[in-house]
PDB file of C-alpha atoms in Angstrom:
ATOM      1  CA  MET A   1      73.667  41.553-153.371  1.00 42.00           C
ATOM      2  CA  HIS A   2      75.933  38.920-152.496  1.00 43.00           C
ATOM      3  CA  PHE A   3      76.895  38.277-148.828  1.00 40.00           C
ATOM      4  CA  SER A   4      79.565  36.043-148.039  1.00 44.00           C
ATOM      5  CA  THR A   5      78.695  33.218-145.295  1.00 40.00           C
ATOM      6  CA  PRO A   6      80.346  34.697-142.184  1.00 41.00           C
ATOM      7  CA  ILE A   7      79.005  38.493-142.646  1.00 40.00           C
ATOM      8  CA  LEU A   8      75.436  36.898-143.256  1.00 36.00           C
ATOM      9  CA  ALA A   9      75.533  34.569-140.052  1.00 41.00           C
ATOM     10  CA  LEU A  10      76.842  37.605-138.077  1.00 36.00           C
ATOM     11  CA  ALA A  11      73.899  39.819-139.241  1.00 40.00           C
ATOM     12  CA  LEU A  12      71.324  37.029-138.639  1.00 39.00           C
ATOM     13  CA  SER A  13      73.080  36.579-134.820  1.00 42.00           C
ATOM     14  CA  ALA A  14      72.390  40.438-134.332  1.00 41.00           C
ATOM     15  CA  ALA A  15      69.007  40.228-135.662  1.00 41.00           C
ATOM     16  CA  THR A  16      67.795  37.620-133.464  1.00 40.00           C
ATOM     17  CA  SER A  17      69.644  39.134-130.205  1.00 42.00           C
ATOM     18  CA  ALA A  18      68.076  42.469-130.950  1.00 44.00           C
ATOM     19  CA  ASN A  19      64.723  40.979-130.696  1.00 39.00           C
ATOM     20  CA  PRO A  20      64.591  38.313-127.718  1.00 40.00           C
ATOM     21  CA  ILE A  21      61.250  36.285-127.482  1.00 41.00           C
ATOM     22  CA  THR A  22      59.711  37.558-124.275  1.00 42.00           C
ATOM     23  CA  GLN A  23      58.683  34.494-122.082  1.00 48.00           C
ATOM     24  CA  ARG A  24      55.295  34.953-120.811  1.00 54.00           C
ATOM     25  CA  SER A  25      54.679  34.134-116.941  1.00 63.00           C
ATOM     26  CA  THR A  26      53.195  30.628-116.471  1.00 76.00           C
ATOM     27  CA  LEU A  27      51.075  32.204-113.512  1.00 89.00           C
ATOM     28  CA  GLY A  28      49.164  34.316-115.819  1.00 96.00           C
ATOM     29  CA  SER A  29      48.693  38.107-116.699  1.00 98.00           C
ATOM     30  CA  TRP A  30      46.139  40.721-116.303  1.00 98.00           C
ATOM     31  CA  ALA A  31      45.145  42.662-119.161  1.00 98.00           C
ATOM     32  CA  VAL A  32      44.187  46.101-117.537  1.00 98.00           C
ATOM     33  CA  THR A  33      42.503  49.480-118.254  1.00 98.00           C
ATOM     34  CA  PHE A  34      43.462  52.197-116.115  1.00 98.00           C
ATOM     35  CA  LYS A  35      42.229  55.732-115.590  1.00 97.00           C
ATOM     36  CA  ASP A  36      43.290  58.440-112.978  1.00 96.00           C
ATOM     37  CA  ALA A  37      41.594  61.737-112.827  1.00 95.00           C
ATOM     38  CA  GLY A  38      41.649  64.748-110.693  1.00 93.00           C
ATOM     39  CA  TYR A  39      40.194  68.146-110.483  1.00 88.00           C
ATOM     40  CA  ALA A  40      41.066  71.249-108.674  1.00 85.00           C
ATOM     41  CA  ASN A  41      38.021  71.180-106.297  1.00 86.00           C
ATOM     42  CA  GLY A  42      39.965  68.166-104.771  1.00 86.00           C
ATOM     43  CA  TRP A  43      37.781  65.541-106.545  1.00 90.00           C
ATOM     44  CA  LYS A  44      39.792  62.234-107.667  1.00 93.00           C
ATOM     45  CA  GLN A  45      38.908  59.268-109.264  1.00 95.00           C
ATOM     46  CA  GLN A  46      40.561  56.006-110.357  1.00 97.00           C
ATOM     47  CA  ASP A  47      38.731  53.523-112.651  1.00 98.00           C
ATOM     48  CA  LEU A  48      40.364  50.026-112.976  1.00 98.00           C
ATOM     49  CA  THR A  49      39.287  47.015-115.264  1.00 98.00           C
ATOM     50  CA  ALA A  50      41.497  44.005-114.934  1.00 98.00           C
ATOM     51  CA  ASN A  51      40.990  40.462-116.756  1.00 98.00           C
ATOM     52  CA  TYR A  52      43.318  37.667-115.566  1.00 97.00           C
ATOM     53  CA  THR A  53      44.032  35.046-117.656  1.00 97.00           C
ATOM     54  CA  SER A  54      46.206  31.962-117.469  1.00 96.00           C
ATOM     55  CA  ASP A  55      46.394  28.211-118.747  1.00 95.00           C
ATOM     56  CA  SER A  56      43.752  27.573-115.743  1.00 94.00           C
ATOM     57  CA  TYR A  57      41.682  30.489-116.712  1.00 95.00           C
ATOM     58  CA  PRO A  58      41.616  31.031-120.375  1.00 95.00           C
ATOM     59  CA  ALA A  59      38.298  32.708-120.389  1.00 95.00           C
ATOM     60  CA  GLY A  60      39.633  35.117-117.713  1.00 96.00           C
ATOM     61  CA  ILE A  61      38.369  36.620-114.447  1.00 96.00           C
ATOM     62  CA  VAL A  62      37.329  40.140-114.841  1.00 97.00           C
ATOM     63  CA  SER A  63      37.592  42.463-111.890  1.00 98.00           C
ATOM     64  CA  THR A  64      36.316  46.302-111.833  1.00 98.00           C
ATOM     65  CA  CYS A  65      37.333  48.605-109.260  1.00 98.00           C
ATOM     66  CA  LYS A  66      36.309  52.378-108.722  1.00 97.00           C
ATOM     67  CA  TRP A  67      37.830  54.734-105.960  1.00 95.00           C
ATOM     68  CA  VAL A  68      36.727  57.905-105.468  1.00 94.00           C
ATOM     69  CA  SER A  69      37.725  60.727-102.834  1.00 92.00           C
ATOM     70  CA  TYR A  70      36.093  63.953-102.704  1.00 87.00           C
ATOM     71  CA  PRO A  71      37.009  65.668 -98.995  1.00 81.00           C
ATOM     72  CA  GLU A  72      34.973  68.701 -99.999  1.00 79.00           C
ATOM     73  CA  GLY A  73      31.784  66.736-100.706  1.00 69.00           C
ATOM     74  CA  GLY A  74      32.349  64.740 -97.435  1.00 74.00           C
ATOM     75  CA  GLN A  75      33.539  61.494 -99.582  1.00 70.00           C
ATOM     76  CA  THR A  76      36.796  60.192 -98.825  1.00 78.00           C
ATOM     77  CA  ASP A  77      38.615  57.072-100.149  1.00 85.00           C
ATOM     78  CA  SER A  78      35.538  55.226-101.285  1.00 89.00           C
ATOM     79  CA  LEU A  79      36.570  51.976-103.137  1.00 92.00           C
ATOM     80  CA  THR A  80      34.185  49.708-104.695  1.00 93.00           C
ATOM     81  CA  CYS A  81      35.166  46.114-106.722  1.00 94.00           C
ATOM     82  CA  GLU A  82      33.055  43.848-108.550  1.00 94.00           C
ATOM     83  CA  GLY A  83      34.254  40.582-110.047  1.00 90.00           C
ATOM     84  CA  ALA A  84      36.431  38.326-108.370  1.00 84.00           C
ATOM     85  CA  GLU A  85      36.790  37.796-104.775  1.00 87.00           C
ATOM     86  CA  GLY A  86      40.359  38.370-103.506  1.00 92.00           C
ATOM     87  CA  PHE A  87      41.135  40.712-106.209  1.00 96.00           C
ATOM     88  CA  ALA A  88      43.007  44.002-104.725  1.00 96.00           C
ATOM     89  CA  TYR A  89      45.116  46.824-106.470  1.00 97.00           C
ATOM     90  CA  GLU A  90      47.522  49.833-105.325  1.00 96.00           C
ATOM     91  CA  TYR A  91      48.396  52.716-107.497  1.00 96.00           C
ATOM     92  CA  HIS A  92      51.103  54.943-106.423  1.00 92.00           C
ATOM     93  CA  LEU A  93      52.775  57.628-109.042  1.00 88.00           C
ATOM     94  CA  SER A  94      52.872  55.487-112.169  1.00 92.00           C
ATOM     95  CA  LYS A  95      53.192  52.150-110.505  1.00 97.00           C
ATOM     96  CA  LEU A  96      50.150  49.794-110.442  1.00 98.00           C
ATOM     97  CA  SER A  97      50.269  46.612-108.210  1.00 98.00           C
ATOM     98  CA  LEU A  98      47.877  43.849-108.629  1.00 98.00           C
ATOM     99  CA  GLN A  99      47.037  40.632-106.441  1.00 97.00           C
ATOM    100  CA  GLN A 100      44.311  38.042-107.108  1.00 95.00           C
ATOM    101  CA  SER A 101      43.239  35.065-105.287  1.00 95.00           C
ATOM    102  CA  ILE A 102      43.020  31.866-107.648  1.00 95.00           C
ATOM    103  CA  GLU A 103      41.806  28.493-106.943  1.00 93.00           C
ATOM    104  CA  LEU A 104      43.375  26.842-110.151  1.00 90.00           C
ATOM    105  CA  PRO A 105      45.719  24.724-110.633  1.00 87.00           C
ATOM    106  CA  ASN A 106      46.312  25.362-107.018  1.00 89.00           C
ATOM    107  CA  LYS A 107      45.012  27.736-104.252  1.00 94.00           C
ATOM    108  CA  ALA A 108      47.100  30.683-104.278  1.00 94.00           C
ATOM    109  CA  THR A 109      47.389  34.636-104.312  1.00 96.00           C
ATOM    110  CA  VAL A 110      49.029  35.810-107.457  1.00 97.00           C
ATOM    111  CA  PHE A 111      50.789  39.229-107.608  1.00 98.00           C
ATOM    112  CA  GLY A 112      52.148  41.526-110.362  1.00 98.00           C
ATOM    113  CA  THR A 113      53.465  44.993-110.516  1.00 98.00           C
ATOM    114  CA  LYS A 114      54.332  47.442-113.437  1.00 98.00           C
ATOM    115  CA  ASP A 115      54.958  51.007-114.314  1.00 98.00           C
ATOM    116  CA  LEU A 116      52.194  52.220-116.705  1.00 97.00           C
ATOM    117  CA  VAL A 117      52.630  54.902-119.209  1.00 97.00           C
ATOM    118  CA  MET A 118      49.729  57.158-118.382  1.00 96.00           C
ATOM    119  CA  VAL A 119      48.513  59.166-121.538  1.00 95.00           C
ATOM    120  CA  SER A 120      46.451  62.524-120.999  1.00 94.00           C
ATOM    121  CA  ASP A 121      43.178  63.167-122.360  1.00 88.00           C
ATOM    122  CA  MET A 122      44.363  66.222-124.049  1.00 83.00           C
ATOM    123  CA  VAL A 123      41.284  68.074-123.134  1.00 83.00           C
ATOM    124  CA  THR A 124      41.381  68.979-119.671  1.00 80.00           C
ATOM    125  CA  GLY A 125      44.864  67.568-118.991  1.00 78.00           C
ATOM    126  CA  ARG A 126      43.475  66.014-115.581  1.00 91.00           C
ATOM    127  CA  VAL A 127      42.432  62.684-116.901  1.00 95.00           C
ATOM    128  CA  TRP A 128      45.208  60.121-117.616  1.00 96.00           C
ATOM    129  CA  THR A 129      44.586  56.581-118.987  1.00 97.00           C
ATOM    130  CA  ALA A 130      46.724  53.392-119.638  1.00 98.00           C
ATOM    131  CA  LYS A 131      46.122  50.020-121.260  1.00 98.00           C
ATOM    132  CA  ASP A 132      48.719  47.214-120.690  1.00 98.00           C
ATOM    133  CA  VAL A 133      49.543  43.758-119.677  1.00 98.00           C
ATOM    134  CA  ILE A 134      50.756  42.982-116.169  1.00 98.00           C
ATOM    135  CA  GLU A 135      52.540  39.700-115.896  1.00 98.00           C
ATOM    136  CA  VAL A 136      52.335  37.826-112.700  1.00 97.00           C
ATOM    137  CA  THR A 137      55.801  38.073-111.033  1.00 96.00           C
ATOM    138  CA  SER A 138      55.111  36.081-107.686  1.00 96.00           C
ATOM    139  CA  ALA A 139      52.786  33.721-106.018  1.00 94.00           C
ATOM    140  CA  THR A 140      52.176  32.639-102.379  1.00 94.00           C
ATOM    141  CA  ALA A 141      50.097  29.311-101.393  1.00 87.00           C
TER     142      ALA A 141
END
């Protein structure tokens, strides 16, 4: 096939604009695995693993959290987190919000939020999971 120079230039321009390069946050990101489960008896559980990485933390800071609520069994809103101090999360509908205290390059708290695409386990329909990367969108000193 033979293309004229203007048509080839137009095709290349369209191809590059259709696939823009996504800039990563210079403040870092979390690789997350999140599970949300609930059953008819009122038992609910969320499991989160988040690995925060940045230029200052290339090996990552791993935090794991487990939230359980079972009003019928007398256990309401029990949250345990292990790993990094200063890590917290909030989940509402499909939106996962994270915050992490860091020391490098400067002491700060970083924040990120993303709507997760939750996938059903296809067995019970009551267990939903997501894996994603959440970029840091803001920080406070």
